[in-house]
Every structure is written in structure tokens, then in C-alpha cells.
Short mmCIF file of C-alpha atoms in Angstrom, two decimals:
data_model
loop_
_atom_site.label_atom_id
_atom_site.label_comp_id
_atom_site.label_asym_id
_atom_site.label_seq_id
_atom_site.Cartn_x
_atom_site.Cartn_y
_atom_site.Cartn_z
CA LYS A 13 126.69 127.38 60.32
CA TRP A 14 123.77 129.74 61.00
CA LEU A 15 121.61 127.32 62.83
CA ALA A 16 123.80 126.29 65.73
CA THR A 17 122.55 124.46 68.83
CA THR A 18 121.52 126.50 71.87
CA GLY A 19 123.42 126.57 75.02
CA ASP A 20 120.82 124.53 76.94
CA GLY A 21 121.23 121.48 74.66
CA ALA A 22 117.88 122.04 72.79
CA LYS A 23 117.53 120.73 69.25
CA THR A 24 119.20 122.66 66.53
CA ALA A 25 117.06 125.14 64.57
CA ALA A 26 117.24 122.93 61.55
CA ASP A 27 115.92 119.91 63.48
CA ARG A 28 113.11 122.04 64.91
CA ILE A 29 112.00 123.06 61.51
CA SER A 30 112.08 119.51 60.27
CA PHE A 31 110.07 118.45 63.25
CA ILE A 32 107.42 121.06 62.59
CA VAL A 33 107.12 120.09 58.95
CA GLU A 34 106.71 116.46 59.76
CA THR A 35 104.17 116.88 62.63
CA LEU A 36 101.81 119.42 61.09
CA ASP A 37 99.24 116.84 59.94
CA LYS A 38 99.08 115.52 63.53
CA LEU A 39 97.88 118.90 64.80
CA LYS A 40 94.93 119.24 62.41
CA PRO A 41 92.58 116.73 63.98
CA GLN A 42 93.10 118.07 67.44
CA LEU A 43 92.44 121.69 66.23
CA THR A 44 89.29 120.45 64.49
CA GLN A 45 87.95 119.09 67.71
CA ILE A 46 88.67 122.22 69.69
CA GLY A 47 87.13 124.30 66.85
CA GLU A 48 83.99 122.25 66.86
CA LYS A 49 83.54 122.65 70.59
CA LEU A 50 84.12 126.39 70.45
CA ALA A 51 81.64 126.77 67.55
CA LEU A 52 79.04 124.76 69.59
CA ALA A 53 79.59 127.06 72.55
CA LYS A 54 79.33 130.05 70.38
CA SER A 55 76.08 129.02 68.76
CA LYS A 56 74.53 128.52 72.28
CA ILE A 57 76.02 131.79 73.77
CA ASN A 58 74.85 133.73 70.71
CA THR A 59 71.19 133.17 71.72
CA ILE A 60 71.81 135.54 74.64
CA ASP A 61 70.58 139.08 73.99
CA PRO A 62 72.51 141.60 76.13
CA THR A 63 69.89 144.25 75.58
CA ARG A 64 67.52 142.23 77.77
CA TYR A 65 69.69 142.79 80.80
CA PRO A 66 70.26 145.96 82.85
CA LEU A 67 73.09 148.26 82.00
CA GLU A 68 74.43 147.88 85.49
CA TYR A 69 73.51 146.32 88.83
CA LYS A 70 75.03 147.42 92.18
CA GLY A 71 77.74 149.24 90.39
CA ILE A 72 78.67 146.35 88.18
CA LEU A 73 78.45 146.89 84.42
CA ILE A 74 76.21 143.97 83.48
CA ARG A 75 75.36 144.57 79.84
CA SER A 76 78.78 145.87 78.53
CA GLN A 77 80.54 142.91 80.36
CA MET A 78 78.21 140.41 78.75
CA THR A 79 78.82 141.97 75.31
CA LYS A 80 82.60 141.95 75.91
CA GLY A 81 82.41 138.22 76.90
CA LEU A 82 80.44 137.25 73.76
CA ASN A 83 82.91 139.12 71.59
CA LEU A 84 85.91 137.22 73.19
CA LEU A 85 84.21 133.98 72.63
CA ASP A 86 83.63 134.85 68.96
CA GLN A 87 87.21 135.86 68.59
CA ALA A 88 88.51 132.57 70.14
CA SER A 89 86.24 130.52 67.92
CA SER A 90 87.33 132.43 64.87
CA LEU A 91 91.06 132.21 65.68
CA VAL A 92 90.93 128.39 66.09
CA ASN A 93 88.78 127.67 63.16
CA ASP A 94 90.51 130.21 60.86
CA ALA A 95 93.82 128.44 61.69
CA LYS A 96 92.69 125.26 60.14
CA PRO A 97 93.24 126.40 56.53
CA MET A 98 96.69 127.69 57.49
CA LEU A 99 97.71 124.28 58.93
CA GLU A 100 96.48 122.71 55.69
CA ALA A 101 98.55 125.13 53.64
CA ALA A 102 101.61 124.93 55.86
CA PRO A 103 103.19 121.90 53.99
CA TYR A 104 102.96 123.97 50.73
CA LEU A 105 104.38 127.07 52.41
CA LEU A 106 107.29 125.18 53.91
CA GLY A 107 108.09 123.37 50.67
CA LYS A 108 107.41 119.89 51.90
CA ASP A 109 106.77 118.46 48.47
CA LYS A 110 109.11 120.72 46.48
CA PRO A 111 111.12 123.99 47.12
CA ARG A 112 109.12 127.15 46.99
CA LYS A 113 110.51 130.54 46.10
CA TYR A 114 109.09 133.79 47.66
CA LEU A 115 109.68 137.38 47.21
CA LEU A 116 110.46 138.95 50.55
CA LEU A 117 109.56 142.72 50.58
CA PHE A 118 110.92 144.90 53.34
CA GLN A 119 108.54 147.67 54.33
CA ASN A 120 109.90 150.62 56.35
CA GLU A 121 106.98 151.62 58.56
CA ALA A 122 109.00 154.73 59.63
CA GLU A 123 108.06 156.02 56.11
CA LEU A 124 104.50 154.70 56.23
CA ARG A 125 102.80 153.71 53.02
CA PRO A 126 99.30 152.14 52.46
CA THR A 127 100.31 148.49 52.94
CA GLY A 128 102.79 149.08 55.74
CA GLY A 129 105.73 151.10 54.64
CA PHE A 130 107.98 152.20 51.81
CA LEU A 131 109.24 149.22 49.85
CA THR A 132 112.85 149.78 50.86
CA GLY A 133 114.38 146.49 49.76
CA TYR A 134 113.84 142.94 48.71
CA ALA A 135 115.07 139.41 48.73
CA VAL A 136 114.37 136.20 46.98
CA ILE A 137 114.33 133.28 49.29
CA GLU A 138 113.82 129.49 48.80
CA VAL A 139 112.17 127.30 51.35
CA ASN A 140 112.88 123.52 51.03
CA LYS A 141 111.31 121.27 53.62
CA GLY A 142 111.35 124.33 56.01
CA LYS A 143 114.90 125.21 55.53
CA ILE A 144 115.48 128.83 54.20
CA SER A 145 118.20 130.09 51.96
CA THR A 146 118.58 133.56 50.40
CA LEU A 147 119.08 133.57 46.61
CA GLN A 148 119.18 137.28 46.18
CA SER A 149 118.88 140.48 48.31
CA ASP A 150 119.00 144.09 46.98
CA ASP A 151 117.78 147.60 47.12
CA ILE A 152 114.33 148.29 45.69
CA TYR A 153 115.92 150.97 43.44
CA LYS A 154 118.00 148.26 41.72
CA LEU A 155 114.78 146.35 40.98
CA ASP A 156 113.33 149.58 39.53
CA GLU A 157 116.40 149.88 37.37
CA LYS A 158 115.36 146.50 35.74
CA PHE A 159 111.80 147.64 35.17
CA PRO A 160 111.36 148.35 31.46
CA LYS A 161 108.04 150.26 31.48
CA ARG A 162 107.54 153.94 32.20
CA ILE A 163 104.09 154.22 33.65
CA PRO A 164 102.96 157.78 34.18
CA ALA A 165 102.64 158.66 37.85
CA PRO A 166 98.99 158.31 39.19
CA ASP A 167 97.36 161.55 40.44
CA PRO A 168 98.22 161.10 44.17
CA ILE A 169 101.94 160.90 43.30
CA LYS A 170 101.78 163.80 40.89
CA LYS A 171 100.04 166.00 43.44
CA TYR A 172 101.83 165.02 46.73
CA HIS A 173 105.09 163.41 45.71
CA PRO A 174 107.05 166.07 43.75
CA ASN A 175 109.65 165.20 41.15
CA VAL A 176 108.43 161.68 40.60
CA PRO A 177 107.19 161.55 37.07
CA TYR A 178 106.67 157.78 36.78
CA TRP A 179 105.00 155.03 38.78
CA TYR A 180 107.98 153.02 39.87
CA LEU A 181 107.71 149.60 41.57
CA ARG A 182 108.80 151.11 44.82
CA ASP A 183 105.62 153.26 44.86
CA GLN A 184 103.10 150.54 43.65
CA ASN A 185 101.67 149.77 47.06
CA LEU A 186 99.22 152.63 47.04
CA SER A 187 96.20 150.56 47.77
CA PRO A 188 95.74 149.66 51.53
CA ASP A 189 94.33 146.29 50.38
CA PHE A 190 97.60 144.32 50.19
CA ARG A 191 96.17 141.87 47.45
CA SER A 192 95.15 144.70 45.34
CA SER A 193 98.60 146.40 45.61
CA MET A 194 100.40 143.03 44.91
CA ASP A 195 98.17 142.32 41.95
CA THR A 196 99.70 145.52 40.34
CA PHE A 197 103.20 145.08 41.82
CA MET A 198 103.71 141.46 40.72
CA LYS A 199 102.55 141.94 37.23
CA ASN A 200 105.35 144.51 36.81
CA TYR A 201 107.90 142.59 38.94
CA GLU A 202 107.68 139.81 36.29
CA LEU A 203 108.78 142.21 33.55
CA THR A 204 112.16 142.72 35.43
CA GLY A 205 113.55 139.35 34.58
CA SER A 206 113.90 138.58 38.26
CA PRO A 207 113.38 134.99 39.62
CA LYS A 208 109.89 133.65 39.38
CA VAL A 209 108.27 133.25 42.85
CA ASP A 210 105.29 131.47 44.31
CA GLY A 211 104.17 134.36 46.46
CA VAL A 212 105.15 137.48 48.44
CA ILE A 213 105.88 137.90 52.11
CA ALA A 214 106.06 141.58 53.30
CA VAL A 215 107.64 142.30 56.70
CA THR A 216 108.20 145.66 58.50
CA THR A 217 111.29 146.59 60.47
CA LYS A 218 109.05 146.29 63.63
CA VAL A 219 109.09 142.54 63.06
CA LEU A 220 112.81 142.62 63.58
CA VAL A 221 112.63 144.85 66.61
CA ASP A 222 109.86 142.78 68.29
CA LEU A 223 111.82 139.49 67.79
CA LEU A 224 114.96 141.12 69.18
CA LYS A 225 113.05 141.92 72.37
CA VAL A 226 112.75 138.17 72.90
CA THR A 227 116.05 136.90 71.57
CA GLY A 228 118.25 139.82 73.00
CA ARG A 229 121.11 141.44 71.12
CA ILE A 230 122.35 139.34 68.13
CA GLY A 231 125.40 139.80 65.91
CA VAL A 232 125.30 139.57 62.15
CA PRO A 233 128.63 138.65 60.57
CA GLY A 234 129.87 141.61 58.48
CA PHE A 235 127.04 143.98 59.68
CA GLY A 236 127.41 144.44 63.38
CA ASN A 237 125.12 143.96 66.40
CA PHE A 238 121.40 144.66 66.63
CA SER A 239 119.12 145.08 69.61
CA ALA A 240 115.68 146.41 70.58
CA GLU A 241 117.01 148.73 73.24
CA ASN A 242 116.29 152.43 72.84
CA ASP A 243 119.02 154.40 71.33
CA PRO A 244 119.31 157.97 72.74
CA ARG A 245 120.75 159.20 69.39
CA CYS A 246 117.28 159.01 67.90
CA ASN A 247 114.93 157.97 70.76
CA CYS A 248 114.14 154.91 68.78
CA PRO A 249 115.10 151.30 68.80
CA SER A 250 118.86 150.66 68.32
CA ALA A 251 118.26 148.15 65.55
CA PHE A 252 116.40 150.81 63.60
CA TYR A 253 119.28 153.29 64.03
CA GLU A 254 121.79 150.77 62.93
CA LEU A 255 119.78 149.87 59.88
CA GLN A 256 119.78 153.54 58.95
CA LEU A 257 123.57 153.69 59.35
CA LEU A 258 124.05 150.69 56.98
CA ALA A 259 121.63 152.24 54.47
CA GLY A 260 123.86 155.36 54.56
CA SER A 261 123.04 158.38 52.38
CA GLU A 262 119.60 158.79 50.85
CA GLU A 263 120.42 161.56 48.48
CA PRO A 264 117.92 161.72 45.58
CA VAL A 265 118.30 159.55 42.53
CA VAL A 266 117.74 161.59 39.42
CA TRP A 267 116.23 159.79 36.37
CA ASP A 268 116.19 161.02 32.81
CA SER A 269 112.52 161.67 31.91
CA VAL A 270 113.07 160.41 28.33
CA SER A 271 115.45 157.46 28.51
CA GLY A 272 114.60 156.47 32.14
CA LYS A 273 118.28 156.05 32.96
CA ILE A 274 119.94 157.32 36.20
CA VAL A 275 121.81 160.59 35.57
CA LYS A 276 122.73 161.16 39.23
CA ALA A 277 122.90 158.84 42.26
CA PRO A 278 124.61 158.79 45.68
CA ALA A 279 128.02 157.05 45.90
CA ASN A 280 126.53 154.02 47.72
CA TYR A 281 123.61 153.57 45.38
CA GLY A 282 122.90 150.03 44.59
CA ASN A 283 124.45 148.55 47.68
CA ARG A 284 122.45 150.31 50.39
CA LYS A 285 119.96 147.55 51.15
CA MET A 286 121.83 144.29 50.43
CA PHE A 287 122.21 143.75 54.32
CA LEU A 288 118.51 143.31 54.75
CA GLY A 289 118.36 139.73 53.69
CA PRO A 290 121.30 138.58 55.80
CA VAL A 291 119.95 140.48 58.85
CA MET A 292 116.57 138.97 58.70
CA TYR A 293 117.93 135.54 58.04
CA SER A 294 120.19 135.76 61.07
CA VAL A 295 117.33 136.91 63.27
CA LEU A 296 115.15 133.98 62.14
CA ALA A 297 117.92 131.59 62.72
CA ASN A 298 118.34 132.90 66.32
CA VAL A 299 114.61 132.71 66.83
CA MET A 300 114.45 129.08 65.89
CA ALA A 301 117.42 128.25 68.10
CA GLN A 302 116.06 129.88 71.29
CA PRO A 303 115.66 127.78 74.41
CA LYS A 304 112.33 126.10 74.90
CA ALA A 305 111.47 128.38 77.83
CA LYS A 306 111.19 131.33 75.41
CA PHE A 307 108.78 129.58 73.03
CA PRO A 308 105.58 130.96 74.54
CA GLU A 309 106.90 134.47 74.35
CA LEU A 310 108.02 133.94 70.77
CA PHE A 311 104.65 132.51 69.88
CA ASN A 312 102.86 135.48 71.38
CA THR A 313 105.21 137.89 69.58
CA ILE A 314 104.55 136.16 66.25
CA LEU A 315 100.78 136.32 66.77
CA ALA A 316 101.01 139.96 67.73
CA VAL A 317 103.03 141.07 64.63
CA ILE A 318 100.54 139.09 62.46
CA ALA A 319 97.52 140.78 64.15
CA GLU A 320 99.25 144.23 63.83
CA LYS A 321 99.76 143.59 60.04
CA GLN A 322 103.49 143.87 60.34
CA VAL A 323 103.57 140.64 58.25
CA MET A 324 101.36 140.10 55.18
CA MET A 325 101.29 137.47 52.49
CA TYR A 326 100.17 137.16 48.87
CA PHE A 327 100.18 133.88 46.82
CA PHE A 328 99.39 132.89 43.28
CA ASP A 329 97.96 129.54 44.46
CA GLU A 330 94.36 130.42 45.26
CA LYS A 331 93.94 127.71 48.02
CA THR A 332 97.04 129.12 49.84
CA GLN A 333 95.82 132.66 49.29
CA SER A 334 92.36 131.74 50.70
CA ALA A 335 94.14 130.24 53.77
CA VAL A 336 96.13 133.43 54.65
CA GLU A 337 92.95 135.50 54.01
CA ALA A 338 91.03 133.32 56.45
CA PHE A 339 93.76 133.92 59.01
CA ASN A 340 93.81 137.63 58.34
CA MET A 341 97.39 137.68 57.06
CA ALA A 342 96.62 138.84 53.60
CA GLY A 343 96.00 142.55 54.51
CA ARG A 344 92.52 142.70 52.94
CA VAL A 345 90.02 145.54 53.32
CA ARG A 346 87.12 143.56 54.65
CA GLU A 347 83.48 143.85 54.04
CA VAL A 348 80.93 144.18 56.91
CA PRO A 349 77.30 143.18 57.16
CA GLU A 350 74.61 145.63 56.30
CA ASN A 351 73.80 148.28 59.02
CA GLU A 352 77.27 147.95 60.66
CA ASP A 353 79.69 150.76 60.75
CA TYR A 354 83.20 150.59 59.33
CA LEU A 355 86.25 152.71 59.69
CA MET A 356 89.87 152.61 58.47
CA VAL A 357 92.43 155.43 58.61
CA VAL A 358 95.13 155.21 55.97
CA ASP A 359 98.23 157.46 56.06
CA THR A 360 100.68 157.78 53.17
CA ASN A 361 103.92 159.54 54.04
CA PHE A 362 105.19 161.27 50.85
CA SER A 363 107.96 163.22 52.65
CA GLY A 364 110.76 160.72 52.00
CA GLY A 365 111.79 161.03 55.64
CA LYS A 366 111.39 158.64 58.59
CA THR A 367 108.96 160.74 60.45
CA ASN A 368 106.57 157.93 61.26
CA ILE A 369 109.06 156.79 63.94
CA TRP A 370 107.60 159.49 66.04
CA VAL A 371 104.43 160.74 64.45
CA ARG A 372 101.27 159.35 65.99
CA TYR A 373 97.53 160.23 66.15
CA GLU A 374 94.70 159.80 68.59
CA ALA A 375 91.17 159.19 67.15
CA SER A 376 87.99 160.45 68.64
CA GLN A 377 84.66 159.29 67.45
CA ASN A 378 81.60 161.31 68.54
CA ILE A 379 78.50 159.43 67.41
CA GLU A 380 75.07 161.02 67.51
CA ILE A 381 72.17 158.56 66.99
CA SER A 382 68.72 160.07 66.59
CA SER A 383 65.47 158.52 67.75
CA ASP A 384 64.85 156.98 64.31
CA GLY A 385 68.32 155.34 64.25
CA SER A 386 70.00 157.70 61.86
CA VAL A 387 73.68 158.41 62.65
CA ILE A 388 75.90 161.37 62.35
CA LYS A 389 79.58 160.89 63.25
CA THR A 390 82.29 163.33 63.88
CA LEU A 391 85.78 161.76 63.62
CA THR A 392 88.77 163.87 64.88
CA LEU A 393 92.32 162.71 64.26
CA ASN A 394 94.97 164.57 66.36
CA TYR A 395 98.41 164.13 64.92
CA THR A 396 101.54 164.90 66.88
CA ASN A 397 105.31 164.79 66.21
CA PRO A 398 106.91 165.21 69.60
CA GLN A 399 110.55 164.79 68.33
CA GLU A 400 112.91 167.61 67.45
CA GLY A 401 113.80 167.90 63.79
CA SER A 402 117.54 167.71 64.45
CA VAL A 403 117.67 163.90 64.67
CA LYS A 404 120.18 162.56 62.10
CA ILE A 405 122.60 159.69 61.64
CA GLU A 406 126.38 159.99 61.61
CA SER A 407 126.50 160.66 57.79
CA GLY A 408 124.40 163.80 58.46
CA ARG A 409 121.13 162.56 56.94
CA ARG A 410 118.14 163.80 58.90
CA LEU A 411 115.59 161.28 60.06
CA ASN A 412 112.93 163.66 61.28
CA GLY A 413 111.47 166.53 59.30
CA LEU A 414 108.21 167.79 57.69
CA PHE A 415 105.58 165.02 57.62
CA ARG A 416 103.74 165.14 54.26
CA ASP A 417 100.58 163.03 54.55
CA TRP A 418 98.04 161.93 51.98
CA LEU A 419 95.26 160.85 54.33
CA ARG A 420 92.43 158.59 53.45
CA VAL A 421 89.48 157.66 55.63
CA TYR A 422 87.44 154.57 54.60
CA VAL A 423 83.77 154.53 55.76
CA PRO A 424 80.63 152.77 54.74
CA ILE A 425 79.77 153.19 51.16
CA GLY A 426 77.10 155.86 50.56
CA SER A 427 78.25 157.96 53.66
CA GLU A 428 77.62 161.64 53.20
CA LEU A 429 80.36 164.19 54.07
CA LEU A 430 78.86 167.13 55.97
CA GLU A 431 81.95 169.04 57.03
CA SER A 432 85.72 168.69 57.06
CA LYS A 433 88.52 170.74 58.62
CA GLY A 434 92.32 170.64 58.66
CA PHE A 435 93.26 169.59 55.18
CA GLU A 436 95.64 171.96 53.36
CA MET A 437 94.78 170.76 49.83
CA GLY A 438 93.34 167.83 47.82
CA GLU A 439 90.04 167.49 49.83
CA ALA A 440 87.91 164.97 47.93
CA LYS A 441 85.31 162.24 48.29
CA GLY A 442 85.37 159.09 46.24
CA GLU A 443 84.91 155.24 46.26
CA ASP A 444 87.45 152.48 46.59
CA LEU A 445 87.35 148.82 47.65
CA GLY A 446 83.55 148.92 48.25
CA LYS A 447 83.88 151.88 50.67
CA THR A 448 83.35 155.62 50.55
CA VAL A 449 86.66 157.42 50.96
CA PHE A 450 87.21 160.93 52.39
CA GLU A 451 90.74 162.15 51.54
CA GLY A 452 93.09 165.19 51.62
CA PHE A 453 96.54 166.30 52.25
CA PHE A 454 98.34 168.01 55.17
CA THR A 455 101.80 168.63 56.60
CA LEU A 456 103.16 168.37 60.19
CA ALA A 457 106.38 169.88 61.40
CA PRO A 458 108.47 168.43 64.25
CA LEU A 459 107.33 169.52 67.75
CA ASN A 460 103.89 170.38 66.33
CA VAL A 461 100.28 169.15 66.31
CA LYS A 462 97.69 168.92 63.46
CA SER A 463 93.97 168.17 63.87
CA ILE A 464 91.73 166.73 61.03
CA THR A 465 88.02 166.60 61.59
CA LEU A 466 85.45 164.80 59.43
CA LYS A 467 81.72 165.04 60.07
CA TYR A 468 79.52 162.60 58.06
CA LYS A 469 76.25 160.91 57.91
CA LEU A 470 75.97 157.07 57.71
CA PRO A 471 73.84 155.67 54.87
CA PHE A 472 71.71 153.44 57.20
CA LYS A 473 70.06 153.39 60.53
CA ILE A 474 71.46 151.58 63.63
CA ASN A 475 70.01 150.09 66.78
CA SER A 476 71.75 149.12 69.97
CA PRO A 477 74.29 147.54 70.18
CA TYR A 478 76.23 149.71 67.82
CA LYS A 479 78.26 147.30 65.75
CA MET A 480 81.45 148.47 64.11
CA LEU A 481 84.66 147.13 62.52
CA VAL A 482 87.71 149.29 62.79
CA GLN A 483 90.53 148.11 60.63
CA LYS A 484 94.19 148.76 61.26
CA GLN A 485 96.49 150.00 58.43
CA GLY A 486 99.42 147.65 57.80
CA GLY A 487 102.60 148.82 59.56
CA ALA A 488 100.85 151.49 61.53
CA LYS A 489 101.48 152.08 65.27
CA ASP A 490 98.94 151.08 67.97
CA PHE A 491 96.80 154.12 68.12
CA ILE A 492 94.26 155.15 70.82
CA TYR A 493 90.56 155.42 69.84
CA LYS A 494 87.98 157.12 72.01
CA THR A 495 84.29 156.80 71.36
CA LYS A 496 81.35 158.72 72.59
CA ILE A 497 77.73 157.83 71.68
CA ASN A 498 74.90 160.34 72.37
CA GLY A 499 77.27 162.05 74.93
CA LYS A 500 78.16 158.98 76.82
CA ASN A 501 81.79 157.75 76.86
CA GLN A 502 82.38 154.20 75.68
CA PRO A 503 85.40 152.12 76.67
CA GLU A 504 88.40 153.47 74.74
CA PHE A 505 90.70 150.91 72.91
CA ILE A 506 94.05 150.57 71.47
CA LEU A 507 93.92 149.79 67.69
CA ASN A 508 96.56 147.07 67.58
CA ALA A 509 94.65 144.82 65.20
CA ASP A 510 91.42 144.78 63.25
CA THR A 511 88.88 145.22 66.00
CA GLU A 512 85.13 144.50 66.15
CA HIS A 513 82.96 146.36 68.55
CA ALA A 514 79.44 146.12 69.77
CA PHE A 515 78.83 149.29 71.85
CA VAL A 516 75.79 149.23 74.13
CA TYR A 517 74.10 152.72 74.54
#
């Protein structure tokens, strides 16, 4: 009943899914041919050295335009060739040979955590020949109730997340590397007695909002209407506000430190997030039943939420896991070649509020390269919360408030911290995931600004072009990055995906 035909007489959603499953194999040879031609073009174009050409000629930026063109060709070649493993894995993912079960994790990016958001709810879904059914949908706190272990909270939670004595499942996505977080989470999920699954699919609420921008307003039986339109009650998408209404009160759950049992909970505890599965299912059904004219827009939207890391996947089957990693859907913290710069900013909201709806930062990189190629960088992150703190839902629960952020900045391993400003506590340097990490803690009140500055020296020397990979945190907004090299402004960019740069200076 969910997958009805569209008004223009297009195929039913179920028919479309079956068609996709049956024709995937036909796409692979064509994609292979395109990939081979792009790879050949890339190999020839890569012999061009932009530094042999003038910076500009008659007002035209020659060298930077050539570098940009080379990067675009590299990205196109990578996209097509990286899609091949995903096509090969698609029959497995869609349950062509036998039904597959997946754990669907809902990440609330309004309460940003390292992999994309607070793990607010979950569902167990089954995919059989492309057809999806929901087996279970519940609040993450109910899953924690089934978790038999009491793991002492790790240091960041002890220091920055008060009154949380244990490391609950809902907080076990502390690594920004999605696979690393899920390696921990899934070992403990298996102890809850929940259904066994073949993998994990994590989605943020932004996926719902972006799909609604294409489909328009939809109704979910028993739960109301949802749209992507701005809601003046919160200056945020209407769908997000409606989800907060359904979630109701978020009064604290009090756990006995000895027995681990709940001694106090809000009246609606245990039923708050059961709507997430049906809502997402209805949206997907509407997406698949859209008129053909909307397919290009839907395709671009899906690619965008994947690039933005609003969707991430994890699988026990290594071949399938390798496929999603090749397509950059696995949320991995990537390695870079020697003598290439790296940057990833990771925010962890320990306030319990939904402040990341409004909080954003602007990054400024001031890079000084000496004559011998040694590099000193000054990274400044200017955080703002432009929204009043009085925003609340009808139950009286406030959505905005004090932003309490555990900030980590990942840079090339061996980098030397020279100076830092702006942290209120917890300033430290360490290593994680093959990177050096500068970290600390700060707070930001509504209608306020906070600036964090890190000055550090890279462990290697660099020549033009200055190559750098900037990775985007899962679930994070699209932030502005400004770069200056030896006093000269470089093209600014919006960090809406992992981005590779080759700045000519």
C-alpha cells in the first residue's frame, strides 16, 4: 500500500526497484568502458606541469585554471571508476540472492557527534530483492536498556559530558572514522540480543529534509505531514521541528550507578523515536514513486548527501565494505601521500541540545612557506550561534542553548603545535588514526561568537603546487574555508565534501 503508482502513470515504486535489481549487471560493462577512457585521458593530461605556464596572461588566470581543470578530470575519473565496485556489490546490498538485514542508525546532526550526530534512534530493516520492510524501530535508549555491560566512560565523556558514568551504546561513535566507531558499537550491539544484521546504514535527518525538497510535502499515516519548508517557530526546516514534537520531552534519564537500572525517566520514555522508521520508510517510498522528470534532481540529491557524509555504511562482508570505501561512503579518515597537507575539523556536541541547527564556523588558513619549503600554518575557526536561546517546542523543551564542544583538529602526523588560543580547558596534543590531533573544549552561548586559533609547523617541506586534502566531518554543515599562502589569497571554497586542493603560489 506504501508503494502506489504516481499520477503520471509511471511504474510503481516496487516495479522500479525490481527493474534496477535486474538490470545492474548490464550497466557494468558500459561503466567500465567510460572509466577506461577517462583513465586514459587522465594519464595523458597528468603529463602537463602547470608550473611551466604563467600565473596569468592578459588578465586570465592561466595556471590556476589549468590546475582546476586537472583536478576536475581526476575527480570525474575517480567517480566513474570508484562506482564499479559499488555496482558489483549492489546485488548483495539489495538482497538479490537472499534477504539482507541492516541496522539503520538515525544520527541527529543538530546534536553533532564525530560520525555525524547523536545516535537518536535505530531500526532493523530487511531488503529482499530490493523491497524494504521494517522489522523493528525504537529509541536508542531502549537499545541501551538491553546492553548488559557497564563500561566506564572514556576520558572525554568524563571530562566534558557530566553525569554520564558509563560508555553507553548511544555514545560509542566517538571516532570520526565511521568504521572504527562501528567496530566498537557493533561488538556491543551483538550483546543486546537484537537481530543479527549484515551491516549498518547511518543517515542524518538532513537526508530526510533534502529528499523532501524534491518530493514536496508528504504525509505519514499516524504521524502527520513533513516538508522541507522553513518553520518560523525555530528558523529551521519544518520536518525537523515536527520530528522534535514527535520526540516530545527529553528530560534526563537517571540510571542507578550500581545496578544500571533506570530510576527516573520521562513519561514518554521508550516510545519517543519509534516514528523514525515509518517516517524514513514513507519518504523512500515517495522517492521511488516520483515522476521520471524528477529523477535527475533526485539523483543529484542522493550524490550530494553521500558526498556530504549524511549517509555512511559499514559491512561485515569485506568485499562489500571495500566497495563502499572505494566510493567514499564508509566515512573513513583517509591517508595522504607524503609531503601533502591534511586537515579535518571534528566537533563533538556534549550539550545535549540541538544547537548545531544554528551553530556554524568559518575556517581561515594562513600558510607561510619559507624559501626552504618549511611550512607554518595558522588555522582560525570562528564559531557563531546567531539564534536566540528562547527557541523551544510546544512542550516547552528548549532547542537552543549553550553549545559545549569537544573540538579536535586532525593534521599531518608529526606536526608541532606552536601556539593555541580560545580553549577553555582540556587543551592537548595526541595521535589518532595516523594523524596528529590538537584538541580542547570550549562553550558558545546563543547570539555569541567564539574564536579558536592553532598555530603549528608541518613535519615536512612543500613545493608549489601546495597539495592538501581537507576532509569533512560526517553530518557537519557546509562550512566556508579561506586560504592565504605567503600573504596571497587563494580561491575560497565551501567544504561540502572531502576536497583535494593543489594551490599554486
